[in-house]
Short mmCIF file of C-alpha atoms in Angstrom, two decimals:
data_model
loop_
_atom_site.label_atom_id
_atom_site.label_comp_id
_atom_site.label_asym_id
_atom_site.label_seq_id
_atom_site.Cartn_x
_atom_site.Cartn_y
_atom_site.Cartn_z
CA MET G 1 9.60 -25.40 0.18
CA ILE G 2 10.75 -21.76 0.38
CA GLU G 3 12.81 -22.19 -2.78
CA GLN G 4 9.77 -23.57 -4.59
CA ILE G 5 7.62 -20.59 -3.50
CA LYS G 6 10.38 -18.22 -4.57
CA ASN G 7 10.58 -19.97 -7.95
CA TRP G 8 6.79 -19.72 -8.47
CA ASP G 9 6.92 -16.06 -7.47
CA GLU G 10 9.69 -15.35 -9.99
CA GLN G 11 7.90 -17.21 -12.78
CA LEU G 12 4.65 -15.36 -12.07
CA PHE G 13 6.58 -12.07 -12.06
CA LEU G 14 8.13 -12.83 -15.45
CA LYS G 15 4.68 -13.62 -16.85
CA LEU G 16 2.95 -10.55 -15.38
CA ASN G 17 5.82 -8.20 -16.22
CA SER G 18 5.73 -9.30 -19.85
CA PHE G 19 2.21 -7.88 -20.30
CA HIS G 20 3.04 -4.32 -21.17
CA VAL G 21 2.15 -1.87 -23.89
CA ASP G 22 4.00 1.32 -24.67
CA TRP G 23 1.08 3.69 -24.11
CA LEU G 24 0.51 2.30 -20.61
CA ASP G 25 4.12 2.68 -19.41
CA GLU G 26 3.96 6.34 -18.43
CA ILE G 27 0.48 5.91 -16.93
CA ALA G 28 1.66 3.03 -14.72
CA PHE G 29 4.73 5.03 -13.73
CA GLN G 30 2.68 8.10 -12.80
CA LEU G 31 0.15 6.02 -10.85
CA SER G 32 2.93 4.89 -8.53
CA GLN G 33 4.16 8.44 -7.85
CA THR G 34 3.04 10.18 -4.64
CA LEU G 35 2.66 13.71 -6.04
CA VAL G 36 0.07 12.59 -8.60
CA TRP G 37 -2.27 11.55 -5.77
CA VAL G 38 -2.20 14.85 -3.81
CA PRO G 39 -5.53 16.05 -5.32
CA PHE G 40 -7.09 12.65 -4.53
CA TYR G 41 -5.86 12.85 -0.92
CA ALA G 42 -7.16 16.41 -0.66
CA ILE G 43 -10.61 15.22 -1.78
CA LEU G 44 -10.48 12.42 0.81
CA VAL G 45 -9.58 14.94 3.52
CA TYR G 46 -12.51 17.12 2.44
CA PHE G 47 -15.07 14.29 2.47
CA ILE G 48 -13.83 12.99 5.82
CA TYR G 49 -14.18 16.47 7.32
CA LYS G 50 -17.59 16.91 5.70
CA VAL G 51 -19.07 13.78 7.33
CA GLU G 52 -17.07 13.91 10.59
CA PRO G 53 -16.33 17.60 11.29
CA LYS G 54 -15.86 17.20 15.04
CA ASN G 55 -13.99 13.90 14.94
CA SER G 56 -12.07 14.21 11.68
CA TRP G 57 -8.74 14.64 13.44
CA TRP G 58 -9.15 11.12 14.87
CA VAL G 59 -9.53 9.84 11.32
CA TYR G 60 -6.54 11.84 10.05
CA GLY G 61 -4.44 10.67 12.99
CA GLY G 62 -5.43 7.06 12.39
CA LEU G 63 -4.59 7.34 8.70
CA ALA G 64 -1.19 8.78 9.53
CA LEU G 65 -0.59 6.01 12.06
CA SER G 66 -1.63 3.32 9.59
CA ILE G 67 0.72 4.60 6.90
CA LEU G 68 3.53 5.11 9.43
CA ILE G 69 3.23 1.52 10.69
CA ALA G 70 2.94 0.04 7.18
CA ASP G 71 5.79 2.09 5.71
CA GLN G 72 8.20 1.68 8.61
CA PHE G 73 7.58 -2.05 8.94
CA THR G 74 8.19 -2.71 5.24
CA SER G 75 10.98 -0.19 4.59
CA GLY G 76 12.61 -0.03 8.00
CA PHE G 77 12.40 -3.68 9.03
CA MET G 78 11.47 -6.11 6.25
CA LYS G 79 13.59 -4.83 3.36
CA PRO G 80 16.87 -4.69 5.31
CA PHE G 81 16.08 -7.93 7.16
CA PHE G 82 15.19 -10.12 4.16
CA GLU G 83 17.52 -8.39 1.66
CA ARG G 84 15.62 -9.70 -1.36
CA LEU G 85 16.78 -7.86 -4.45
CA ARG G 86 14.22 -6.06 -6.51
CA PRO G 87 13.82 -7.79 -9.87
CA CYS G 88 15.27 -4.74 -11.65
CA HIS G 89 18.45 -5.06 -9.52
CA ASP G 90 18.79 -8.81 -10.07
CA GLU G 91 21.30 -9.53 -12.84
CA ARG G 92 19.49 -12.77 -13.75
CA TRP G 93 16.64 -10.75 -15.23
CA SER G 94 18.56 -7.91 -16.89
CA GLU G 95 17.71 -9.07 -20.44
CA MET G 96 14.36 -10.67 -19.59
CA ILE G 97 12.26 -8.11 -17.74
CA TYR G 98 10.71 -4.80 -18.57
CA ASN G 99 11.71 -1.97 -16.22
CA TYR G 100 10.26 1.48 -16.82
CA GLY G 101 11.42 4.51 -14.88
CA ARG G 102 13.74 4.09 -11.99
CA CYS G 103 14.35 0.91 -10.07
CA GLY G 104 14.29 2.26 -6.51
CA GLY G 105 16.19 0.94 -3.51
CA LEU G 106 18.17 -2.27 -3.67
CA TYR G 107 15.69 -4.45 -1.78
CA GLY G 108 11.98 -4.91 -2.44
CA PHE G 109 10.46 -7.38 0.03
CA ALA G 110 7.84 -6.22 0.93
CA SER G 111 6.23 -3.50 -1.17
CA SER G 112 5.72 -0.24 0.74
CA HIS G 113 3.35 1.01 -1.97
CA ALA G 114 1.10 -2.00 -1.39
CA ALA G 115 1.37 -1.70 2.40
CA ASN G 116 0.60 2.02 2.48
CA THR G 117 -2.33 1.94 0.05
CA PHE G 118 -3.95 -1.12 1.60
CA GLY G 119 -3.36 0.32 5.10
CA LEU G 120 -5.22 3.47 4.05
CA ALA G 121 -8.05 1.47 2.46
CA VAL G 122 -8.51 -0.83 5.47
CA PHE G 123 -8.39 1.95 8.06
CA LEU G 124 -10.85 4.21 6.24
CA ASN G 125 -13.26 1.39 5.51
CA LEU G 126 -13.29 0.42 9.19
CA LYS G 127 -13.37 3.92 10.67
CA MET G 128 -15.81 5.50 8.23
CA LYS G 129 -17.98 2.45 7.57
CA GLY G 130 -21.33 3.45 6.07
CA LYS G 131 -20.48 7.18 6.01
CA LEU G 132 -18.84 7.40 2.60
CA ARG G 133 -20.18 5.05 -0.05
CA PHE G 134 -17.12 5.18 -2.30
CA LEU G 135 -14.68 3.84 0.31
CA PRO G 136 -14.81 0.17 -0.79
CA TRP G 137 -13.40 1.35 -4.14
CA LEU G 138 -10.19 2.17 -2.29
CA PHE G 139 -9.37 -1.55 -2.37
CA LEU G 140 -9.44 -1.52 -6.18
CA TRP G 141 -7.29 1.64 -6.13
CA ALA G 142 -4.77 -0.07 -3.81
CA ALA G 143 -4.72 -3.18 -6.03
CA VAL G 144 -4.06 -1.10 -9.17
CA ILE G 145 -1.24 0.83 -7.48
CA SER G 146 0.21 -2.46 -6.24
CA TYR G 147 0.05 -4.04 -9.70
CA THR G 148 1.93 -1.10 -11.23
CA ARG G 149 4.93 -2.15 -9.13
CA ILE G 150 5.04 -5.52 -10.91
CA TYR G 151 4.32 -3.92 -14.29
CA LEU G 152 7.23 -1.49 -13.81
CA GLY G 153 9.61 -4.32 -12.88
CA VAL G 154 10.36 -3.18 -9.33
CA HIS G 155 8.52 -5.84 -7.27
CA TYR G 156 7.73 -9.52 -7.38
CA PRO G 157 4.09 -10.58 -6.84
CA LEU G 158 4.94 -11.94 -3.38
CA ASP G 159 6.41 -8.54 -2.43
CA VAL G 160 3.05 -6.99 -3.30
CA ILE G 161 0.94 -9.68 -1.62
CA VAL G 162 2.91 -9.55 1.62
CA GLY G 163 2.94 -5.74 1.46
CA SER G 164 -0.84 -5.68 1.16
CA LEU G 165 -1.13 -8.04 4.15
CA VAL G 166 1.14 -5.74 6.16
CA GLY G 167 -1.11 -2.85 5.13
CA LEU G 168 -4.20 -4.78 6.16
CA LEU G 169 -2.70 -5.42 9.60
CA ALA G 170 -1.46 -1.82 9.92
CA GLY G 171 -4.94 -0.47 9.08
CA LEU G 172 -6.58 -2.87 11.52
CA LEU G 173 -4.09 -2.06 14.29
CA SER G 174 -4.46 1.69 13.72
CA TRP G 175 -8.24 1.42 13.79
CA PHE G 176 -8.08 -0.54 17.05
CA ILE G 177 -5.67 1.98 18.61
CA VAL G 178 -7.79 4.96 17.57
CA VAL G 179 -11.02 3.35 18.83
CA PHE G 180 -9.39 2.22 22.10
CA VAL G 181 -7.56 5.49 22.83
CA ARG G 182 -10.60 7.59 22.00
CA ARG G 183 -12.80 5.47 24.27
CA GLU G 184 -10.28 5.69 27.13
CA ILE G 185 -9.94 9.46 26.76
CA LEU G 186 -13.72 9.84 26.80
CA LYS G 187 -13.88 7.72 29.96
CA LEU G 188 -11.32 9.98 31.65
CA ILE G 189 -13.20 13.11 30.60
CA LEU G 190 -16.53 11.75 31.82
CA LYS G 191 -15.02 10.70 35.19
CA GLY G 192 -13.40 14.10 35.72
#
């Protein structure tokens, strides 16, 4: 069963990775770079502060926690535990796949890019629900970033899917922790 899923994943990767055009290569590469998104993150920080000036640090802390959980679980636990080679490091695909830019670390299961971006999207959509209308678009943003990893030849589709599920759980857990801790602190303050 696991071998069959792995085979489907590899076949889907080969199909998706084959859809590339030269003009999109550098765009896909840049979309998966952290530095490119600094202005976007700065705008998010601004809007969060604008609608939640007194409580924005709870949102920032929850975002940091979500990304920390997602990133550490995928990079610190899953990749070394499962030891699944990235497609660009797998000799079977050396003549068959398209790899643009650098390949990254040896192992790719699960995608930290997918986990981090989906963790951010889930946490913000839960914590800021109804306060910023553009937040649901963060899921499309996370999906595009995640797809670039397949396009660039550094992740299989299952790496991205599982990474996004890890991100979903990290965002949910961070939201729960922030809501719970904040409520408990307020209880202590009101008692004292």
